[in-house]
């Protein structure tokens, strides 16, 4: 089974721009979660989508948004980028079966805002 | 509030020595517990998990962890460290499959030759 894939792997944007990151979960997984990882703040939960609906949300401003499609692929959008948004963005997927509590992570997208 | 505490942001051990990474959670209800490992420029990989079955859990790469309800702890151990174990380790808890995972702040493990 293929793992979680994230595209692109690396991205450089300028302050004020917007960016869209993509995540394809493991086949059959219906839950996708997004995390922001920075050296100063560690791993911070952004949001989780399950069957196209946002199920959980972290404490991030409205500039951070996401969505999930019917094939469970998810996108995350950040508008009006700030320097502090530079981070590794991780996506994780979970199944809906007995192991639904386990999350499998993708390699991440490294976003640099200049 | 539910939380996870990892004691020691950086642990350094000699190759061949015991590895002990500490994790405590705050909850009166035993959660699902996990240890993840992250190598540089990579995502997180699941090392092992506790799901209310056996209290001593064995994972990949020779790691194991013991769930101690009385101490609300889930410490990660490995009898003999290898250079390839150098990485960042995260403890995490989850209270149901519909709740978010709560991660600790991470412990960076260094291995001295």
JSON list of N, CA, C and O in Angstrom, two decimals, chain A residues 9-10 31 35 37 43 45 48 55-58 88 90 94 99-107 110, chain B residues 32 34 36 38 41-46 49-51 88 90 94 96-101 103-105:
[
{"chain": "A", "resi": 9, "resn": "UNK", "atom": "N", "xyz": [7.08, 19.08, -2.11]},
{"chain": "A", "resi": 9, "resn": "UNK", "atom": "CA", "xyz": [7.92, 18.81, -0.94]},
{"chain": "A", "resi": 9, "resn": "UNK", "atom": "C", "xyz": [8.58, 20.08, -0.41]},
{"chain": "A", "resi": 9, "resn": "UNK", "atom": "O", "xyz": [8.80, 20.22, 0.78]},
{"chain": "A", "resi": 10, "resn": "UNK", "atom": "N", "xyz": [8.89, 20.97, -1.31]},
{"chain": "A", "resi": 10, "resn": "UNK", "atom": "CA", "xyz": [9.52, 22.24, -0.93]},
{"chain": "A", "resi": 10, "resn": "UNK", "atom": "C", "xyz": [8.85, 23.38, -1.67]},
{"chain": "A", "resi": 10, "resn": "UNK", "atom": "O", "xyz": [8.45, 23.22, -2.83]},
{"chain": "A", "resi": 31, "resn": "UNK", "atom": "N", "xyz": [-9.76, 9.89, 7.09]},
{"chain": "A", "resi": 31, "resn": "UNK", "atom": "CA", "xyz": [-9.41, 11.03, 7.95]},
{"chain": "A", "resi": 31, "resn": "UNK", "atom": "C", "xyz": [-8.05, 11.59, 7.55]},
{"chain": "A", "resi": 31, "resn": "UNK", "atom": "O", "xyz": [-7.09, 10.83, 7.35]},
{"chain": "A", "resi": 35, "resn": "UNK", "atom": "N", "xyz": [-0.67, 19.35, 10.40]},
{"chain": "A", "resi": 35, "resn": "UNK", "atom": "CA", "xyz": [0.12, 19.87, 11.50]},
{"chain": "A", "resi": 35, "resn": "UNK", "atom": "C", "xyz": [1.15, 20.85, 10.95]},
{"chain": "A", "resi": 35, "resn": "UNK", "atom": "O", "xyz": [1.65, 20.71, 9.85]},
{"chain": "A", "resi": 37, "resn": "UNK", "atom": "N", "xyz": [4.91, 22.30, 11.96]},
{"chain": "A", "resi": 37, "resn": "UNK", "atom": "CA", "xyz": [6.05, 22.02, 12.83]},
{"chain": "A", "resi": 37, "resn": "UNK", "atom": "C", "xyz": [7.11, 23.10, 12.65]},
{"chain": "A", "resi": 37, "resn": "UNK", "atom": "O", "xyz": [7.61, 23.33, 11.55]},
{"chain": "A", "resi": 43, "resn": "UNK", "atom": "N", "xyz": [5.24, 20.70, 17.27]},
{"chain": "A", "resi": 43, "resn": "UNK", "atom": "CA", "xyz": [4.15, 20.19, 16.43]},
{"chain": "A", "resi": 43, "resn": "UNK", "atom": "C", "xyz": [2.84, 20.80, 16.89]},
{"chain": "A", "resi": 43, "resn": "UNK", "atom": "O", "xyz": [2.41, 20.59, 18.02]},
{"chain": "A", "resi": 45, "resn": "UNK", "atom": "N", "xyz": [-1.29, 21.24, 15.97]},
{"chain": "A", "resi": 45, "resn": "UNK", "atom": "CA", "xyz": [-2.41, 20.70, 15.21]},
{"chain": "A", "resi": 45, "resn": "UNK", "atom": "C", "xyz": [-3.17, 21.84, 14.53]},
{"chain": "A", "resi": 45, "resn": "UNK", "atom": "O", "xyz": [-3.52, 22.84, 15.16]},
{"chain": "A", "resi": 48, "resn": "UNK", "atom": "N", "xyz": [-8.47, 18.69, 11.25]},
{"chain": "A", "resi": 48, "resn": "UNK", "atom": "CA", "xyz": [-8.68, 17.33, 10.78]},
{"chain": "A", "resi": 48, "resn": "UNK", "atom": "C", "xyz": [-9.96, 17.29, 9.97]},
{"chain": "A", "resi": 48, "resn": "UNK", "atom": "O", "xyz": [-10.97, 17.90, 10.33]},
{"chain": "A", "resi": 55, "resn": "UNK", "atom": "N", "xyz": [-13.57, 17.95, 11.35]},
{"chain": "A", "resi": 55, "resn": "UNK", "atom": "CA", "xyz": [-13.99, 17.29, 12.59]},
{"chain": "A", "resi": 55, "resn": "UNK", "atom": "C", "xyz": [-13.33, 17.91, 13.82]},
{"chain": "A", "resi": 55, "resn": "UNK", "atom": "O", "xyz": [-13.91, 17.94, 14.90]},
{"chain": "A", "resi": 56, "resn": "UNK", "atom": "N", "xyz": [-12.11, 18.37, 13.67]},
{"chain": "A", "resi": 56, "resn": "UNK", "atom": "CA", "xyz": [-11.38, 19.01, 14.77]},
{"chain": "A", "resi": 56, "resn": "UNK", "atom": "C", "xyz": [-10.62, 20.20, 14.22]},
{"chain": "A", "resi": 56, "resn": "UNK", "atom": "O", "xyz": [-10.22, 20.20, 13.05]},
{"chain": "A", "resi": 57, "resn": "UNK", "atom": "N", "xyz": [-10.39, 21.18, 15.07]},
{"chain": "A", "resi": 57, "resn": "UNK", "atom": "CA", "xyz": [-9.70, 22.38, 14.64]},
{"chain": "A", "resi": 57, "resn": "UNK", "atom": "C", "xyz": [-8.76, 22.83, 15.73]},
{"chain": "A", "resi": 57, "resn": "UNK", "atom": "O", "xyz": [-9.10, 22.81, 16.91]},
{"chain": "A", "resi": 58, "resn": "UNK", "atom": "N", "xyz": [-7.57, 23.29, 15.34]},
{"chain": "A", "resi": 58, "resn": "UNK", "atom": "CA", "xyz": [-6.61, 23.83, 16.29]},
{"chain": "A", "resi": 58, "resn": "UNK", "atom": "C", "xyz": [-6.80, 25.33, 16.41]},
{"chain": "A", "resi": 58, "resn": "UNK", "atom": "O", "xyz": [-7.77, 25.91, 15.95]},
{"chain": "A", "resi": 88, "resn": "UNK", "atom": "N", "xyz": [7.53, 23.30, 8.52]},
{"chain": "A", "resi": 88, "resn": "UNK", "atom": "CA", "xyz": [7.27, 22.01, 7.87]},
{"chain": "A", "resi": 88, "resn": "UNK", "atom": "C", "xyz": [5.81, 21.70, 8.13]},
{"chain": "A", "resi": 88, "resn": "UNK", "atom": "O", "xyz": [5.37, 21.66, 9.28]},
{"chain": "A", "resi": 90, "resn": "UNK", "atom": "N", "xyz": [2.93, 19.01, 7.96]},
{"chain": "A", "resi": 90, "resn": "UNK", "atom": "CA", "xyz": [2.77, 17.57, 7.91]},
{"chain": "A", "resi": 90, "resn": "UNK", "atom": "C", "xyz": [1.31, 17.20, 7.79]},
{"chain": "A", "resi": 90, "resn": "UNK", "atom": "O", "xyz": [0.44, 17.81, 8.41]},
{"chain": "A", "resi": 94, "resn": "UNK", "atom": "N", "xyz": [-5.74, 8.58, 8.78]},
{"chain": "A", "resi": 94, "resn": "UNK", "atom": "CA", "xyz": [-6.19, 7.48, 9.64]},
{"chain": "A", "resi": 94, "resn": "UNK", "atom": "C", "xyz": [-7.30, 6.72, 8.93]},
{"chain": "A", "resi": 94, "resn": "UNK", "atom": "O", "xyz": [-8.06, 7.30, 8.15]},
{"chain": "A", "resi": 99, "resn": "UNK", "atom": "N", "xyz": [-8.35, 0.34, 13.75]},
{"chain": "A", "resi": 99, "resn": "UNK", "atom": "CA", "xyz": [-7.12, 1.09, 14.02]},
{"chain": "A", "resi": 99, "resn": "UNK", "atom": "C", "xyz": [-7.29, 2.57, 13.75]},
{"chain": "A", "resi": 99, "resn": "UNK", "atom": "O", "xyz": [-6.33, 3.26, 13.42]},
{"chain": "A", "resi": 100, "resn": "UNK", "atom": "N", "xyz": [-8.49, 3.09, 13.89]},
{"chain": "A", "resi": 100, "resn": "UNK", "atom": "CA", "xyz": [-8.79, 4.48, 13.52]},
{"chain": "A", "resi": 100, "resn": "UNK", "atom": "C", "xyz": [-8.01, 5.49, 14.35]},
{"chain": "A", "resi": 100, "resn": "UNK", "atom": "O", "xyz": [-7.89, 6.64, 13.97]},
{"chain": "A", "resi": 101, "resn": "UNK", "atom": "N", "xyz": [-7.50, 5.09, 15.51]},
{"chain": "A", "resi": 101, "resn": "UNK", "atom": "CA", "xyz": [-6.77, 6.03, 16.36]},
{"chain": "A", "resi": 101, "resn": "UNK", "atom": "C", "xyz": [-5.34, 6.23, 15.90]},
{"chain": "A", "resi": 101, "resn": "UNK", "atom": "O", "xyz": [-4.66, 7.12, 16.36]},
{"chain": "A", "resi": 102, "resn": "UNK", "atom": "N", "xyz": [-4.81, 5.38, 15.00]},
{"chain": "A", "resi": 102, "resn": "UNK", "atom": "CA", "xyz": [-3.43, 5.50, 14.53]},
{"chain": "A", "resi": 102, "resn": "UNK", "atom": "C", "xyz": [-3.35, 6.49, 13.38]},
{"chain": "A", "resi": 102, "resn": "UNK", "atom": "O", "xyz": [-4.21, 6.50, 12.50]},
{"chain": "A", "resi": 103, "resn": "UNK", "atom": "N", "xyz": [-2.32, 7.30, 13.40]},
{"chain": "A", "resi": 103, "resn": "UNK", "atom": "CA", "xyz": [-2.10, 8.23, 12.30]},
{"chain": "A", "resi": 103, "resn": "UNK", "atom": "C", "xyz": [-0.81, 7.89, 11.57]},
{"chain": "A", "resi": 103, "resn": "UNK", "atom": "O", "xyz": [0.21, 7.58, 12.20]},
{"chain": "A", "resi": 104, "resn": "UNK", "atom": "N", "xyz": [-0.85, 7.99, 10.26]},
{"chain": "A", "resi": 104, "resn": "UNK", "atom": "CA", "xyz": [0.31, 7.73, 9.42]},
{"chain": "A", "resi": 104, "resn": "UNK", "atom": "C", "xyz": [0.67, 9.03, 8.72]},
{"chain": "A", "resi": 104, "resn": "UNK", "atom": "O", "xyz": [-0.18, 9.65, 8.08]},
{"chain": "A", "resi": 105, "resn": "UNK", "atom": "N", "xyz": [1.93, 9.41, 8.84]},
{"chain": "A", "resi": 105, "resn": "UNK", "atom": "CA", "xyz": [2.37, 10.72, 8.38]},
{"chain": "A", "resi": 105, "resn": "UNK", "atom": "C", "xyz": [3.03, 10.67, 7.01]},
{"chain": "A", "resi": 105, "resn": "UNK", "atom": "O", "xyz": [3.71, 9.70, 6.66]},
{"chain": "A", "resi": 106, "resn": "UNK", "atom": "N", "xyz": [2.84, 11.77, 6.28]},
{"chain": "A", "resi": 106, "resn": "UNK", "atom": "CA", "xyz": [3.57, 11.97, 5.05]},
{"chain": "A", "resi": 106, "resn": "UNK", "atom": "C", "xyz": [4.92, 12.61, 5.34]},
{"chain": "A", "resi": 106, "resn": "UNK", "atom": "O", "xyz": [5.23, 12.93, 6.50]},
{"chain": "A", "resi": 107, "resn": "UNK", "atom": "N", "xyz": [5.73, 12.83, 4.30]},
{"chain": "A", "resi": 107, "resn": "UNK", "atom": "CA", "xyz": [7.07, 13.38, 4.49]},
{"chain": "A", "resi": 107, "resn": "UNK", "atom": "C", "xyz": [7.08, 14.88, 4.77]},
{"chain": "A", "resi": 107, "resn": "UNK", "atom": "O", "xyz": [8.09, 15.43, 5.21]},
{"chain": "A", "resi": 110, "resn": "UNK", "atom": "N", "xyz": [7.99, 21.51, 3.07]},
{"chain": "A", "resi": 110, "resn": "UNK", "atom": "CA", "xyz": [8.79, 22.56, 3.71]},
{"chain": "A", "resi": 110, "resn": "UNK", "atom": "C", "xyz": [8.48, 23.88, 3.04]},
{"chain": "A", "resi": 110, "resn": "UNK", "atom": "O", "xyz": [8.81, 24.08, 1.88]},
{"chain": "B", "resi": 32, "resn": "UNK", "atom": "N", "xyz": [-5.18, 6.29, 24.41]},
{"chain": "B", "resi": 32, "resn": "UNK", "atom": "CA", "xyz": [-4.29, 5.59, 23.50]},
{"chain": "B", "resi": 32, "resn": "UNK", "atom": "C", "xyz": [-2.96, 6.35, 23.55]},
{"chain": "B", "resi": 32, "resn": "UNK", "atom": "O", "xyz": [-2.95, 7.59, 23.54]},
{"chain": "B", "resi": 34, "resn": "UNK", "atom": "N", "xyz": [1.17, 6.76, 22.10]},
{"chain": "B", "resi": 34, "resn": "UNK", "atom": "CA", "xyz": [2.04, 6.48, 20.96]},
{"chain": "B", "resi": 34, "resn": "UNK", "atom": "C", "xyz": [3.43, 7.08, 21.18]},
{"chain": "B", "resi": 34, "resn": "UNK", "atom": "O", "xyz": [3.58, 8.08, 21.86]},
{"chain": "B", "resi": 36, "resn": "UNK", "atom": "N", "xyz": [6.39, 8.29, 18.41]},
{"chain": "B", "resi": 36, "resn": "UNK", "atom": "CA", "xyz": [6.77, 8.49, 17.02]},
{"chain": "B", "resi": 36, "resn": "UNK", "atom": "C", "xyz": [8.24, 8.90, 16.98]},
{"chain": "B", "resi": 36, "resn": "UNK", "atom": "O", "xyz": [8.75, 9.54, 17.90]},
{"chain": "B", "resi": 38, "resn": "UNK", "atom": "N", "xyz": [11.15, 10.89, 14.39]},
{"chain": "B", "resi": 38, "resn": "UNK", "atom": "CA", "xyz": [11.30, 11.73, 13.21]},
{"chain": "B", "resi": 38, "resn": "UNK", "atom": "C", "xyz": [12.78, 11.90, 12.91]},
{"chain": "B", "resi": 38, "resn": "UNK", "atom": "O", "xyz": [13.53, 12.45, 13.73]},
{"chain": "B", "resi": 41, "resn": "UNK", "atom": "N", "xyz": [14.40, 16.04, 8.21]},
{"chain": "B", "resi": 41, "resn": "UNK", "atom": "CA", "xyz": [13.72, 16.30, 6.93]},
{"chain": "B", "resi": 41, "resn": "UNK", "atom": "C", "xyz": [12.76, 15.20, 6.51]},
{"chain": "B", "resi": 41, "resn": "UNK", "atom": "O", "xyz": [12.54, 14.97, 5.31]},
{"chain": "B", "resi": 42, "resn": "UNK", "atom": "N", "xyz": [12.21, 14.51, 7.50]},
{"chain": "B", "resi": 42, "resn": "UNK", "atom": "CA", "xyz": [11.23, 13.48, 7.20]},
{"chain": "B", "resi": 42, "resn": "UNK", "atom": "C", "xyz": [9.99, 13.67, 8.06]},
{"chain": "B", "resi": 42, "resn": "UNK", "atom": "O", "xyz": [9.97, 14.47, 8.99]},
{"chain": "B", "resi": 43, "resn": "UNK", "atom": "N", "xyz": [8.95, 12.92, 7.73]},
{"chain": "B", "resi": 43, "resn": "UNK", "atom": "CA", "xyz": [7.74, 12.93, 8.54]},
{"chain": "B", "resi": 43, "resn": "UNK", "atom": "C", "xyz": [7.92, 12.06, 9.78]},
{"chain": "B", "resi": 43, "resn": "UNK", "atom": "O", "xyz": [9.02, 11.59, 10.06]},
{"chain": "B", "resi": 44, "resn": "UNK", "atom": "N", "xyz": [6.85, 11.86, 10.49]},
{"chain": "B", "resi": 44, "resn": "UNK", "atom": "CA", "xyz": [6.88, 11.06, 11.72]},
{"chain": "B", "resi": 44, "resn": "UNK", "atom": "C", "xyz": [6.56, 9.61, 11.39]},
{"chain": "B", "resi": 44, "resn": "UNK", "atom": "O", "xyz": [5.67, 9.31, 10.59]},
{"chain": "B", "resi": 45, "resn": "UNK", "atom": "N", "xyz": [7.29, 8.71, 12.04]},
{"chain": "B", "resi": 45, "resn": "UNK", "atom": "CA", "xyz": [7.07, 7.28, 11.85]},
{"chain": "B", "resi": 45, "resn": "UNK", "atom": "C", "xyz": [6.63, 6.67, 13.18]},
{"chain": "B", "resi": 45, "resn": "UNK", "atom": "O", "xyz": [7.25, 6.94, 14.22]},
{"chain": "B", "resi": 46, "resn": "UNK", "atom": "N", "xyz": [5.58, 5.88, 13.15]},
{"chain": "B", "resi": 46, "resn": "UNK", "atom": "CA", "xyz": [5.08, 5.26, 14.38]},
{"chain": "B", "resi": 46, "resn": "UNK", "atom": "C", "xyz": [6.06, 4.19, 14.86]},
{"chain": "B", "resi": 46, "resn": "UNK", "atom": "O", "xyz": [6.38, 3.26, 14.14]},
{"chain": "B", "resi": 49, "resn": "UNK", "atom": "N", "xyz": [2.66, 1.60, 19.98]},
{"chain": "B", "resi": 49, "resn": "UNK", "atom": "CA", "xyz": [1.39, 2.16, 20.46]},
{"chain": "B", "resi": 49, "resn": "UNK", "atom": "C", "xyz": [0.87, 1.32, 21.63]},
{"chain": "B", "resi": 49, "resn": "UNK", "atom": "O", "xyz": [1.12, 0.11, 21.71]},
{"chain": "B", "resi": 50, "resn": "UNK", "atom": "N", "xyz": [0.16, 1.97, 22.53]},
{"chain": "B", "resi": 50, "resn": "UNK", "atom": "CA", "xyz": [-0.54, 1.30, 23.62]},
{"chain": "B", "resi": 50, "resn": "UNK", "atom": "C", "xyz": [-2.04, 1.48, 23.41]},
{"chain": "B", "resi": 50, "resn": "UNK", "atom": "O", "xyz": [-2.52, 2.60, 23.25]},
{"chain": "B", "resi": 51, "resn": "UNK", "atom": "N", "xyz": [-2.76, 0.35, 23.44]},
{"chain": "B", "resi": 51, "resn": "UNK", "atom": "CA", "xyz": [-4.20, 0.43, 23.18]},
{"chain": "B", "resi": 51, "resn": "UNK", "atom": "C", "xyz": [-5.00, -0.35, 24.21]},
{"chain": "B", "resi": 51, "resn": "UNK", "atom": "O", "xyz": [-6.03, -0.93, 23.89]},
{"chain": "B", "resi": 88, "resn": "UNK", "atom": "N", "xyz": [14.59, 12.66, 16.53]},
{"chain": "B", "resi": 88, "resn": "UNK", "atom": "CA", "xyz": [13.69, 13.29, 17.50]},
{"chain": "B", "resi": 88, "resn": "UNK", "atom": "C", "xyz": [12.53, 12.34, 17.76]},
{"chain": "B", "resi": 88, "resn": "UNK", "atom": "O", "xyz": [12.00, 11.71, 16.83]},
{"chain": "B", "resi": 90, "resn": "UNK", "atom": "N", "xyz": [8.77, 11.71, 19.66]},
{"chain": "B", "resi": 90, "resn": "UNK", "atom": "CA", "xyz": [7.56, 12.37, 20.15]},
{"chain": "B", "resi": 90, "resn": "UNK", "atom": "C", "xyz": [6.64, 11.36, 20.81]},
{"chain": "B", "resi": 90, "resn": "UNK", "atom": "O", "xyz": [6.33, 10.32, 20.24]},
{"chain": "B", "resi": 94, "resn": "UNK", "atom": "N", "xyz": [-4.12, 10.08, 22.50]},
{"chain": "B", "resi": 94, "resn": "UNK", "atom": "CA", "xyz": [-5.38, 10.30, 21.81]},
{"chain": "B", "resi": 94, "resn": "UNK", "atom": "C", "xyz": [-6.46, 9.61, 22.64]},
{"chain": "B", "resi": 94, "resn": "UNK", "atom": "O", "xyz": [-6.25, 8.49, 23.12]},
{"chain": "B", "resi": 96, "resn": "UNK", "atom": "N", "xyz": [-9.84, 9.23, 21.73]},
{"chain": "B", "resi": 96, "resn": "UNK", "atom": "CA", "xyz": [-10.78, 8.46, 20.93]},
{"chain": "B", "resi": 96, "resn": "UNK", "atom": "C", "xyz": [-10.36, 8.63, 19.49]},
{"chain": "B", "resi": 96, "resn": "UNK", "atom": "O", "xyz": [-9.55, 9.50, 19.16]},
{"chain": "B", "resi": 97, "resn": "UNK", "atom": "N", "xyz": [-10.93, 7.80, 18.63]},
{"chain": "B", "resi": 97, "resn": "UNK", "atom": "CA", "xyz": [-10.56, 7.91, 17.21]},
{"chain": "B", "resi": 97, "resn": "UNK", "atom": "C", "xyz": [-11.09, 9.19, 16.59]},
{"chain": "B", "resi": 97, "resn": "UNK", "atom": "O", "xyz": [-10.66, 9.58, 15.52]},
{"chain": "B", "resi": 98, "resn": "UNK", "atom": "N", "xyz": [-12.02, 9.87, 17.27]},
{"chain": "B", "resi": 98, "resn": "UNK", "atom": "CA", "xyz": [-12.58, 11.11, 16.73]},
{"chain": "B", "resi": 98, "resn": "UNK", "atom": "C", "xyz": [-11.97, 12.35, 17.35]},
{"chain": "B", "resi": 98, "resn": "UNK", "atom": "O", "xyz": [-12.31, 13.47, 16.96]},
{"chain": "B", "resi": 99, "resn": "UNK", "atom": "N", "xyz": [-11.07, 12.17, 18.30]},
{"chain": "B", "resi": 99, "resn": "UNK", "atom": "CA", "xyz": [-10.44, 13.34, 18.93]},
{"chain": "B", "resi": 99, "resn": "UNK", "atom": "C", "xyz": [-9.06, 13.55, 18.32]},
{"chain": "B", "resi": 99, "resn": "UNK", "atom": "O", "xyz": [-8.49, 12.65, 17.70]},
{"chain": "B", "resi": 100, "resn": "UNK", "atom": "N", "xyz": [-8.54, 14.76, 18.49]},
{"chain": "B", "resi": 100, "resn": "UNK", "atom": "CA", "xyz": [-7.24, 15.03, 17.91]},
{"chain": "B", "resi": 100, "resn": "UNK", "atom": "C", "xyz": [-6.13, 14.39, 18.74]},
{"chain": "B", "resi": 100, "resn": "UNK", "atom": "O", "xyz": [-6.30, 14.11, 19.92]},
{"chain": "B", "resi": 101, "resn": "UNK", "atom": "N", "xyz": [-5.01, 14.15, 18.09]},
{"chain": "B", "resi": 101, "resn": "UNK", "atom": "CA", "xyz": [-3.84, 13.64, 18.80]},
{"chain": "B", "resi": 101, "resn": "UNK", "atom": "C", "xyz": [-3.13, 14.82, 19.46]},
{"chain": "B", "resi": 101, "resn": "UNK", "atom": "O", "xyz": [-2.98, 15.89, 18.87]},
{"chain": "B", "resi": 103, "resn": "UNK", "atom": "N", "xyz": [0.43, 15.96, 20.97]},
{"chain": "B", "resi": 103, "resn": "UNK", "atom": "CA", "xyz": [1.84, 15.60, 20.94]},
{"chain": "B", "resi": 103, "resn": "UNK", "atom": "C", "xyz": [2.61, 16.28, 22.06]},
{"chain": "B", "resi": 103, "resn": "UNK", "atom": "O", "xyz": [2.30, 17.42, 22.45]},
{"chain": "B", "resi": 104, "resn": "UNK", "atom": "N", "xyz": [3.62, 15.59, 22.56]},
{"chain": "B", "resi": 104, "resn": "UNK", "atom": "CA", "xyz": [4.58, 16.21, 23.46]},
{"chain": "B", "resi": 104, "resn": "UNK", "atom": "C", "xyz": [5.51, 17.11, 22.67]},
{"chain": "B", "resi": 104, "resn": "UNK", "atom": "O", "xyz": [5.46, 17.16, 21.43]},
{"chain": "B", "resi": 105, "resn": "UNK", "atom": "N", "xyz": [6.39, 17.79, 23.38]},
{"chain": "B", "resi": 105, "resn": "UNK", "atom": "CA", "xyz": [7.27, 18.77, 22.74]},
{"chain": "B", "resi": 105, "resn": "UNK", "atom": "C", "xyz": [8.48, 18.13, 22.06]},
{"chain": "B", "resi": 105, "resn": "UNK", "atom": "O", "xyz": [9.24, 18.81, 21.38]}
]
